[in-house]
């Protein structure tokens, strides 16, 4: 075990690089997924069939064909058509498109959940459609989206482990290297899984903070500052029913 | 002398900082029909829920036929009885709820025979036979195989009454059984209960806003306010000549509305 | 286009893919069965009042759910050398998705109105009978769409089994590709098959959702 630890310590710089690759995939994939989700999600709700039709088709195509197939398709087949992408770009693209399609459903559903009275009030005030969406509807749908985005983000992190198979030296790759070095499967995979867990946990905390802030902004719930300052006795007492 | 069917001794119930019952004492004799009236939040429903062990009292004792029900005194300490011992007493108590609480995944007949078969160990045939008698009695003999969700509120509540009676309870708790019903459906349900009151000697504890029903069925009325008994009388006196100002105000408000 | 796509190659690879499709379906069915049963057991166990059971179980569920299926598969494969890759694959899929399904069950159980529990108590039904005859039949009904959606997700994640050499349809395509150095037809066909199988199923689940709502 102490040998194992020594090997782990010796390979810390490589671990840093590996985590960086996984983070690049995560952040890049999530950013692309967000853009795709918003575009396709809004597209799925427009009145124009010319926009809505293709949006729906793309969403179903991306959701229905499996992340693994998409990733390897981009990696092996796209070059045949003359597009040779770097592995990292390939990974970000596959994660971003696949989870973007799932995110589009979240955006669509959350926009639909904003009460129609809000739309009508915005129309009555003569706000332009863009203004309506940007200032009235989207800010209210946003807190509803975040918890579901959090789930998708964790799934995206998990999916990023595929990168090893398109020759990227990500966290998953590091685990396997550590196993070769230590000859200790339980140790190396134990360490690796805990690292993935911590990454997912940190992202969840971050997203929860985002959710608190978003809710506070639309007038629901305390501010982030209030949540973070845990003062005993400040919690509201739950009233019982007689 | 036989012990009372129900006896509460110094019962306290709190919800958080709110004390709903503060040392309540009262008893109900066998065969009595007692109606609890009073403004909402006065603790009437809480009493029924304590008697069904749906809530846990914070102090005091509840006895059924003189037997300890939820707690007993060991020396000067009040100890909770085991779930097994509670259930022995609970078998004698039945309850009809405001929201009926029929099991939507079962037919009308299945709702009624479920407990007799699985709690009392009565044979399936016997239980079905008895259930059909009860359904006839509540005027729903043709609905045995219906899904509960297909019935009107009034019909559901009559099934719920049949379900409670199928357990042959000694004590029946009726918790605002007509409050969730459309006005035109109330009469059928009350009619069924009047008949039960006339033809059996089941002890009944009734929480209701139907004053005429309380007058017809009960032989004692208790006026509650803030978890205490404000006034106690026979229905005639209570509704015609209440002594307490609080009761007069309450009855005026209820009868006007 | 013809130098990019060959119908001949497509015809060559299709039998391998269809053979793999059987394994994909088997993995989905076995995995779903394990997840549905284990998920229910976990959901019930987490309602226990014994904190020595619920706290570790909660951590375990959270851990399995937020770490990659891919890494779990390889880990289990390296660790459990006595078992066949296929067995390991099915079980890991099942356990991974059990953590998701347990949440679906939990929500379904929580959605059973309190009045149902109270009526069961008023009738003195024993605890086990209350669960079996009253709560679970109502809860499971509400969970069916959720379970169905996760079964579809699992179907689309069966390609992860390639990492431990189980020849489901993606692995079959990948192997054909690495033999011939041409992946176009094989991977495209697999993608189409996934779409053709999952899209109608998800429509079905959506219909179920509106019907049971």
CSV table of C-alpha atoms in Angstrom, one decimal, chain C residues 71-204:
chain,number,residue,atom,x,y,z
C,71,UNK,CA,-14.8,2.9,-15.3
C,72,UNK,CA,-17.0,0.7,-13.2
C,73,UNK,CA,-17.3,-1.8,-16.0
C,74,UNK,CA,-13.5,-2.1,-16.4
C,75,UNK,CA,-12.9,-2.2,-12.6
C,76,UNK,CA,-15.4,-5.0,-12.1
C,77,UNK,CA,-14.0,-6.9,-15.1
C,78,UNK,CA,-10.4,-6.7,-13.8
C,79,UNK,CA,-11.5,-7.6,-10.2
C,80,UNK,CA,-13.9,-10.5,-10.9
C,81,UNK,CA,-11.8,-12.7,-13.0
C,82,UNK,CA,-14.0,-15.8,-12.4
C,83,UNK,CA,-17.0,-14.3,-14.1
C,84,UNK,CA,-17.6,-14.0,-17.8
C,85,UNK,CA,-17.4,-10.5,-19.3
C,86,UNK,CA,-21.0,-10.7,-20.3
C,87,UNK,CA,-22.2,-11.5,-16.8
C,88,UNK,CA,-20.1,-8.7,-15.4
C,89,UNK,CA,-21.4,-6.3,-18.0
C,90,UNK,CA,-25.1,-7.1,-17.4
C,91,UNK,CA,-24.7,-6.9,-13.6
C,92,UNK,CA,-22.8,-3.6,-13.6
C,93,UNK,CA,-25.3,-2.1,-16.0
C,94,UNK,CA,-28.0,-3.3,-13.7
C,95,UNK,CA,-26.4,-2.0,-10.5
C,96,UNK,CA,-25.5,1.4,-12.1
C,97,UNK,CA,-29.1,1.9,-13.2
C,98,UNK,CA,-30.5,0.6,-10.0
C,99,UNK,CA,-29.2,3.8,-8.4
C,100,UNK,CA,-31.3,5.8,-10.8
C,101,UNK,CA,-34.4,3.6,-10.6
C,102,UNK,CA,-34.3,3.7,-6.8
C,103,UNK,CA,-34.9,7.4,-7.0
C,104,UNK,CA,-37.8,6.8,-9.4
C,105,UNK,CA,-39.3,4.4,-6.9
C,106,UNK,CA,-38.7,6.8,-4.0
C,107,UNK,CA,-40.6,9.6,-5.8
C,108,UNK,CA,-43.4,7.1,-6.6
C,109,UNK,CA,-43.7,6.0,-3.0
C,110,UNK,CA,-43.6,9.6,-1.8
C,111,UNK,CA,-46.4,10.4,-4.2
C,112,UNK,CA,-48.8,7.9,-2.6
C,113,UNK,CA,-51.1,10.2,-0.5
C,114,UNK,CA,-50.8,10.1,3.3
C,115,UNK,CA,-54.5,9.3,3.5
C,116,UNK,CA,-53.7,5.9,2.0
C,117,UNK,CA,-51.3,5.1,4.8
C,118,UNK,CA,-53.8,6.4,7.3
C,119,UNK,CA,-56.7,4.3,5.9
C,120,UNK,CA,-54.5,1.2,6.0
C,121,UNK,CA,-53.6,1.9,9.7
C,122,UNK,CA,-57.3,2.6,10.5
C,123,UNK,CA,-58.1,-0.9,9.1
C,124,UNK,CA,-55.2,-2.3,11.1
C,125,UNK,CA,-53.5,-3.8,8.0
C,126,UNK,CA,-50.1,-5.2,9.0
C,127,UNK,CA,-47.1,-3.2,7.7
C,128,UNK,CA,-46.1,-5.8,5.1
C,129,UNK,CA,-49.6,-6.1,3.8
C,130,UNK,CA,-49.9,-2.3,3.6
C,131,UNK,CA,-46.9,-2.1,1.4
C,132,UNK,CA,-47.8,-5.1,-0.8
C,133,UNK,CA,-51.5,-4.4,-1.3
C,134,UNK,CA,-51.9,-0.6,-1.0
C,135,UNK,CA,-48.7,1.4,-1.4
C,136,UNK,CA,-46.6,-0.5,-3.9
C,137,UNK,CA,-49.4,-1.1,-6.5
C,138,UNK,CA,-50.1,2.6,-6.5
C,139,UNK,CA,-46.4,3.6,-6.5
C,140,UNK,CA,-45.3,1.3,-9.2
C,141,UNK,CA,-48.0,2.6,-11.5
C,142,UNK,CA,-46.6,6.1,-11.2
C,143,UNK,CA,-43.0,4.8,-11.7
C,144,UNK,CA,-43.5,3.0,-14.9
C,145,UNK,CA,-42.7,5.9,-17.3
C,146,UNK,CA,-39.6,6.8,-15.3
C,147,UNK,CA,-38.4,3.2,-15.3
C,148,UNK,CA,-39.1,3.0,-19.0
C,149,UNK,CA,-37.1,6.1,-19.8
C,150,UNK,CA,-34.1,4.6,-17.8
C,151,UNK,CA,-34.4,1.3,-19.7
C,152,UNK,CA,-34.1,3.3,-22.9
C,153,UNK,CA,-31.1,5.2,-21.6
C,154,UNK,CA,-29.5,1.9,-20.6
C,155,UNK,CA,-30.2,0.5,-24.1
C,156,UNK,CA,-28.2,3.5,-25.5
C,157,UNK,CA,-25.4,3.0,-23.0
C,158,UNK,CA,-24.9,-0.8,-23.8
C,159,UNK,CA,-22.1,0.2,-26.2
C,160,UNK,CA,-20.0,0.9,-23.1
C,161,UNK,CA,-19.7,-2.9,-22.9
C,162,UNK,CA,-17.1,-2.7,-25.7
C,163,UNK,CA,-14.6,-1.8,-23.0
C,164,UNK,CA,-14.7,-5.3,-21.6
C,165,UNK,CA,-15.0,-7.0,-24.9
C,166,UNK,CA,-18.7,-8.0,-24.9
C,167,UNK,CA,-19.7,-8.2,-28.5
C,168,UNK,CA,-22.9,-6.2,-28.6
C,169,UNK,CA,-23.8,-4.4,-31.8
C,170,UNK,CA,-21.4,-1.4,-31.4
C,171,UNK,CA,-18.5,-3.7,-30.6
C,172,UNK,CA,-19.4,-5.9,-33.6
C,173,UNK,CA,-19.2,-2.8,-35.8
C,174,UNK,CA,-16.0,-1.6,-34.2
C,175,UNK,CA,-14.4,-5.0,-34.7
C,176,UNK,CA,-15.4,-5.0,-38.3
C,177,UNK,CA,-14.0,-1.5,-38.7
C,178,UNK,CA,-10.7,-2.4,-37.2
C,179,UNK,CA,-10.4,-5.4,-39.4
C,180,UNK,CA,-11.2,-3.5,-42.6
C,181,UNK,CA,-10.0,0.0,-41.6
C,182,UNK,CA,-13.3,1.3,-42.8
C,183,UNK,CA,-15.9,2.3,-40.2
C,184,UNK,CA,-18.3,4.3,-42.2
C,185,UNK,CA,-21.0,1.8,-43.0
C,186,UNK,CA,-20.7,-0.2,-39.8
C,187,UNK,CA,-20.9,2.8,-37.4
C,188,UNK,CA,-23.6,4.5,-39.4
C,189,UNK,CA,-25.7,1.3,-39.5
C,190,UNK,CA,-25.4,0.9,-35.7
C,191,UNK,CA,-26.4,4.5,-35.2
C,192,UNK,CA,-29.5,4.0,-37.4
C,193,UNK,CA,-30.4,0.8,-35.5
C,194,UNK,CA,-30.2,2.6,-32.2
C,195,UNK,CA,-32.4,5.4,-33.5
C,196,UNK,CA,-34.9,3.0,-35.1
C,197,UNK,CA,-35.2,1.0,-31.9
C,198,UNK,CA,-35.2,3.8,-29.3
C,199,UNK,CA,-37.3,6.5,-30.9
C,200,UNK,CA,-40.6,4.5,-31.2
C,201,UNK,CA,-40.0,3.1,-27.7
C,202,UNK,CA,-39.6,6.5,-26.2
C,203,UNK,CA,-42.8,7.6,-28.0
C,204,UNK,CA,-44.5,4.6,-26.3
